[in-house]
Tab-separated table of C-alpha atoms in Angstrom:
chain	number	residue	atom	x	y	z
A	22	MET	CA	-77.877	50.302	-31.378
A	23	PHE	CA	-75.979	53.500	-32.733
A	24	HIS	CA	-72.469	53.270	-33.908
A	25	PHE	CA	-70.782	56.440	-34.343
A	26	SER	CA	-66.927	56.619	-35.878
A	27	TYR	CA	-64.482	59.011	-33.654
A	28	ASN	CA	-60.697	59.079	-34.813
A	29	SER	CA	-61.662	56.205	-36.685
A	30	ARG	CA	-62.769	54.517	-33.502
A	31	ALA	CA	-66.576	53.656	-32.702
A	32	VAL	CA	-68.133	55.216	-30.445
A	33	ARG	CA	-71.332	52.902	-29.269
A	34	PHE	CA	-74.580	53.976	-28.131
A	35	LEU	CA	-76.585	50.873	-26.770
A	36	CYS	CA	-80.438	49.993	-25.426
A	37	ARG	CA	-82.391	47.352	-24.784
A	38	PRO	CA	-83.606	45.730	-27.366
A	39	GLU	CA	-87.346	46.723	-26.517
A	40	ASP	CA	-86.302	50.262	-26.616
A	41	HIS	CA	-85.087	50.663	-29.960
A	42	GLY	CA	-87.405	52.216	-31.857
A	43	VAL	CA	-89.281	53.640	-29.201
A	44	ILE	CA	-87.133	56.155	-27.079
A	45	ALA	CA	-85.653	59.114	-28.818
A	46	PRO	CA	-82.067	58.283	-30.659
A	47	PRO	CA	-79.028	60.089	-29.498
A	48	VAL	CA	-77.856	62.724	-32.522
A	49	ALA	CA	-74.947	64.226	-33.718
A	50	ALA	CA	-74.772	67.304	-32.172
A	51	LYS	CA	-74.270	69.203	-35.619
A	52	THR	CA	-77.541	67.610	-36.846
A	53	VAL	CA	-79.196	69.960	-34.359
A	54	LEU	CA	-78.153	73.228	-34.624
A	55	PRO	CA	-80.565	76.016	-32.706
A	56	GLU	CA	-83.297	77.371	-35.267
A	57	TRP	CA	-82.153	80.899	-34.873
A	58	PHE	CA	-78.619	80.379	-35.528
A	59	ARG	CA	-79.903	78.451	-38.772
A	60	LYS	CA	-81.680	81.503	-39.688
A	61	LEU	CA	-79.093	83.698	-39.037
A	62	PRO	CA	-77.181	84.901	-42.153
A	63	ALA	CA	-73.472	85.097	-42.160
A	64	ILE	CA	-73.482	88.869	-43.220
A	65	ASP	CA	-75.602	90.799	-42.354
A	66	SER	CA	-75.906	93.357	-45.166
A	67	GLY	CA	-77.313	95.685	-44.059
A	68	GLN	CA	-75.043	96.518	-41.506
A	69	ILE	CA	-72.040	96.650	-44.003
A	70	SER	CA	-70.312	99.854	-44.294
A	71	THR	CA	-66.639	100.919	-44.626
A	72	SER	CA	-66.102	100.518	-40.607
A	73	ASN	CA	-68.237	97.148	-40.752
A	74	ASN	CA	-67.864	93.885	-42.622
A	75	GLY	CA	-71.138	92.541	-41.423
A	76	LEU	CA	-70.462	89.881	-39.786
A	77	THR	CA	-72.454	87.837	-37.873
A	78	VAL	CA	-71.783	85.154	-34.722
A	79	LYS	CA	-72.263	82.446	-37.589
A	80	ARG	CA	-69.308	83.161	-38.306
A	81	CYS	CA	-67.197	82.504	-35.014
A	82	MET	CA	-65.642	79.188	-35.243
A	83	PRO	CA	-65.615	78.798	-31.640
A	84	PHE	CA	-69.033	79.450	-31.300
A	85	LEU	CA	-69.585	76.985	-33.952
A	86	ASP	CA	-67.207	74.313	-33.093
A	87	ALA	CA	-68.540	74.093	-29.409
A	88	MET	CA	-72.114	73.562	-30.705
A	89	MET	CA	-71.384	71.054	-33.760
A	90	THR	CA	-68.623	69.016	-31.097
A	91	GLY	CA	-69.914	65.493	-30.074
A	92	TRP	CA	-73.415	64.226	-29.838
A	93	ILE	CA	-76.373	65.306	-28.351
A	94	LEU	CA	-78.516	62.818	-25.768
A	95	THR	CA	-81.842	63.534	-25.772
A	96	LEU	CA	-85.223	62.655	-23.522
A	97	ALA	CA	-86.450	59.353	-23.902
A	98	ALA	CA	-89.863	60.044	-23.815
A	99	THR	CA	-92.202	63.324	-22.809
A	100	VAL	CA	-91.885	64.626	-19.429
A	101	ARG	CA	-94.324	67.237	-17.495
A	102	LEU	CA	-92.330	69.048	-14.810
A	103	GLU	CA	-94.497	71.133	-12.143
A	104	ILE	CA	-92.666	73.963	-10.598
A	105	LYS	CA	-93.773	75.335	-7.255
A	106	ASP	CA	-93.366	77.251	-3.896
A	107	ASP	CA	-90.710	79.462	-5.421
A	108	GLY	CA	-88.789	76.740	-6.918
A	109	ARG	CA	-88.286	74.487	-3.755
A	110	ALA	CA	-90.845	71.942	-4.806
A	111	VAL	CA	-90.493	70.108	-8.021
A	112	ASP	CA	-93.032	67.682	-9.450
A	113	ALA	CA	-92.454	65.522	-12.887
A	114	GLY	CA	-95.194	62.892	-15.008
A	115	TRP	CA	-94.944	60.975	-17.497
A	116	GLU	CA	-96.677	58.519	-20.105
A	117	PHE	CA	-94.492	55.918	-20.235
A	118	ASP	CA	-93.506	52.186	-18.725
A	119	ARG	CA	-89.968	53.564	-17.385
A	120	THR	CA	-89.226	55.649	-14.498
A	121	MET	CA	-88.227	59.356	-16.218
A	122	VAL	CA	-87.359	61.647	-13.172
A	123	SER	CA	-86.563	61.346	-9.447
A	124	ASN	CA	-85.252	63.209	-6.736
A	125	HIS	CA	-81.658	63.436	-4.780
A	126	GLY	CA	-81.581	64.509	-1.342
A	127	ALA	CA	-81.196	68.430	-0.651
A	128	HIS	CA	-78.252	67.159	1.684
A	129	GLN	CA	-76.044	66.131	-0.964
A	130	VAL	CA	-75.621	69.640	-2.521
A	131	ALA	CA	-76.277	71.886	0.737
A	132	GLY	CA	-75.287	75.291	0.146
A	133	ASN	CA	-75.039	75.334	-4.067
A	134	PRO	CA	-76.099	78.013	-6.090
A	135	LYS	CA	-79.498	76.785	-7.335
A	136	GLU	CA	-81.059	76.568	-3.591
A	137	PRO	CA	-83.824	76.544	-3.106
A	138	SER	CA	-84.345	74.414	-6.559
A	139	PRO	CA	-83.926	70.532	-5.457
A	140	PRO	CA	-81.549	67.811	-7.148
A	141	CYS	CA	-83.617	65.961	-9.682
A	142	LYS	CA	-82.345	63.206	-12.138
A	143	PHE	CA	-82.949	62.564	-15.801
A	144	HIS	CA	-83.364	58.449	-16.291
A	145	ASN	CA	-81.272	57.863	-19.677
A	146	TYR	CA	-81.755	54.403	-21.043
A	147	TRP	CA	-78.955	54.263	-23.330
A	148	SER	CA	-75.179	53.130	-22.668
A	149	ILE	CA	-72.089	54.828	-24.037
A	150	ARG	CA	-69.134	52.515	-24.716
A	151	THR	CA	-65.781	54.492	-25.876
A	152	PRO	CA	-62.463	52.506	-26.671
A	153	PRO	CA	-59.876	51.822	-24.194
A	154	GLY	CA	-58.234	55.106	-23.010
A	155	TRP	CA	-61.221	57.052	-23.621
A	156	SER	CA	-63.871	59.043	-21.446
A	157	CYS	CA	-66.840	61.329	-22.122
A	158	LEU	CA	-67.506	64.408	-20.495
A	159	PHE	CA	-71.353	65.462	-20.653
A	160	LEU	CA	-72.417	68.930	-19.800
A	161	PRO	CA	-75.510	71.184	-21.003
A	162	PRO	CA	-75.722	71.476	-25.164
A	163	LEU	CA	-73.255	74.482	-25.761
A	164	ASN	CA	-74.655	77.848	-27.271
A	165	ARG	CA	-78.094	76.627	-27.394
A	166	PRO	CA	-81.497	77.850	-25.691
A	167	ALA	CA	-82.202	77.604	-21.846
A	168	GLN	CA	-84.828	74.823	-20.902
A	169	PRO	CA	-86.845	75.306	-18.154
A	170	PHE	CA	-83.980	72.611	-16.499
A	171	GLU	CA	-80.200	72.495	-16.472
A	172	CYS	CA	-78.406	69.533	-16.226
A	173	VAL	CA	-74.975	69.370	-13.757
A	174	ALA	CA	-72.081	68.318	-16.061
A	175	GLY	CA	-69.817	65.263	-15.190
A	176	ILE	CA	-66.991	63.253	-16.711
A	177	VAL	CA	-67.630	59.396	-16.902
A	178	ASP	CA	-64.758	56.669	-17.788
A	179	THR	CA	-67.022	55.189	-20.703
A	180	ASP	CA	-64.344	52.481	-21.516
A	181	THR	CA	-65.369	50.686	-18.509
A	182	TYR	CA	-68.670	51.985	-16.976
A	183	THR	CA	-71.101	50.951	-19.097
A	184	ALA	CA	-74.429	51.041	-16.812
A	185	HIS	CA	-76.803	54.014	-17.848
A	186	ILE	CA	-76.098	57.021	-16.811
A	187	HIS	CA	-78.180	59.651	-15.655
A	188	PHE	CA	-78.156	63.200	-15.426
A	189	PRO	CA	-78.831	65.480	-12.086
A	190	PHE	CA	-80.420	68.782	-12.829
A	191	PHE	CA	-81.810	71.781	-11.398
A	192	ALA	CA	-85.233	73.116	-12.584
A	193	ILE	CA	-84.337	77.033	-13.335
A	194	ALA	CA	-87.379	78.247	-14.623
A	195	PRO	CA	-89.979	80.566	-12.538
A	196	ASP	CA	-93.300	78.650	-10.948
A	197	GLY	CA	-95.546	76.646	-13.649
A	198	LEU	CA	-96.305	73.507	-15.719
A	199	TYR	CA	-93.547	72.602	-18.150
A	200	THR	CA	-93.717	70.237	-20.973
A	201	ILE	CA	-90.429	68.648	-21.659
A	202	GLU	CA	-90.717	66.993	-25.233
A	203	LYS	CA	-89.485	63.651	-26.282
A	204	GLY	CA	-86.111	64.295	-28.026
A	205	THR	CA	-85.457	67.790	-26.016
A	206	PRO	CA	-81.698	67.644	-25.658
A	207	LEU	CA	-80.241	66.842	-22.198
A	208	VAL	CA	-76.556	66.884	-22.481
A	209	GLN	CA	-74.363	67.158	-24.620
A	210	VAL	CA	-71.409	64.051	-24.807
A	211	ILE	CA	-68.167	64.784	-26.100
A	212	PRO	CA	-65.437	62.028	-26.033
A	213	PHE	CA	-61.356	62.367	-25.011
A	214	ARG	CA	-58.486	60.392	-24.674
A	215	ARG	CA	-57.207	60.711	-20.971
A	216	GLU	CA	-53.811	60.563	-21.250
A	217	ASP	CA	-54.647	64.135	-23.650
A	218	ALA	CA	-55.951	65.172	-19.849
A	219	ALA	CA	-52.643	64.748	-18.188
A	220	LEU	CA	-50.590	67.338	-20.520
A	221	LYS	CA	-48.044	69.070	-18.443
A	222	VAL	CA	-48.643	72.507	-17.733
A	223	GLU	CA	-46.606	75.606	-18.280
A	224	ILE	CA	-47.069	79.319	-17.006
A	225	ARG	CA	-44.506	81.602	-17.685
A	226	ALA	CA	-44.241	84.785	-19.844
A	227	GLU	CA	-43.863	84.189	-23.739
A	228	SER	CA	-40.690	84.475	-25.653
A	229	GLY	CA	-39.891	86.339	-28.411
A	230	GLU	CA	-41.001	83.876	-30.792
A	231	GLU	CA	-43.950	83.116	-29.403
A	232	ALA	CA	-44.594	86.628	-29.331
A	233	ASN	CA	-44.557	86.629	-32.646
A	234	ASP	CA	-46.043	83.299	-33.697
A	235	ARG	CA	-48.786	85.162	-31.460
A	236	GLU	CA	-48.998	88.598	-32.980
A	237	THR	CA	-48.882	86.832	-36.510
A	238	VAL	CA	-52.234	84.566	-36.211
A	239	TYR	CA	-53.559	87.811	-34.577
A	240	ARG	CA	-52.707	89.855	-37.548
A	241	ASN	CA	-53.649	87.477	-40.331
A	242	THR	CA	-57.099	87.019	-38.556
A	243	ILE	CA	-58.127	90.565	-38.415
A	244	ALA	CA	-56.972	90.579	-42.078
A	245	GLY	CA	-59.577	87.936	-43.271
A	246	GLU	CA	-63.105	87.323	-42.849
A	247	GLY	CA	-65.091	84.934	-40.691
A	248	TRP	CA	-63.290	84.889	-37.229
A	249	TYR	CA	-64.867	85.961	-34.142
A	250	ARG	CA	-62.966	88.832	-32.903
A	251	LYS	CA	-63.530	91.520	-35.434
A	252	TRP	CA	-67.207	90.914	-34.731
A	253	ALA	CA	-66.921	91.287	-31.076
A	254	ARG	CA	-65.001	94.339	-31.408
A	255	ALA	CA	-67.660	95.921	-33.174
A	256	ALA	CA	-70.306	95.217	-30.754
A	257	ARG	CA	-68.503	97.177	-28.127
């Protein structure tokens, strides 16, 4: 059983006693940053000039915060996926005593953009439990290398739904045999309070005070270091 603290409350990832130490555990998203990102310097000294501060995306807080938020649920055991017939058929195999992959009926998502790839499902053996009023967003791991598959995003009220949550996916790689190792990231789990999702919305022109606030933040941003806007402008 794993306990993670979220705003001084516990998010619990629970498995059957016989699975503990056998299936791959969930991990904090910030601990599994992509290797290319770990190797990237925050400043590329070869790019520094009077018109270029050499900043890389490693100093882009929106990019980094997206990768580091929440937890990653990983593949419980190694799976082999064989994609055939221009993506129209997907077979799966594994050496494990639990079901790892099953299929959905193609009619359930007829006309979806991933056709002709059939809808499949990874089986997950961790239950996720959150405090009252908290749900979880499950989505493909953010800003990470593409896998031969892509899971479908969803939201679950994990304060009341305590059964295992399985993850529908589409195979997106060319035809071939792919080995997906135990511990491969499947989905990123981001808890949120449902009352926050019910915020009122305003759609209008900004006031003079709001315009001044926006401009002040923007000018302070470009006058400092470590922000994506400068990097993005230099890349255009």
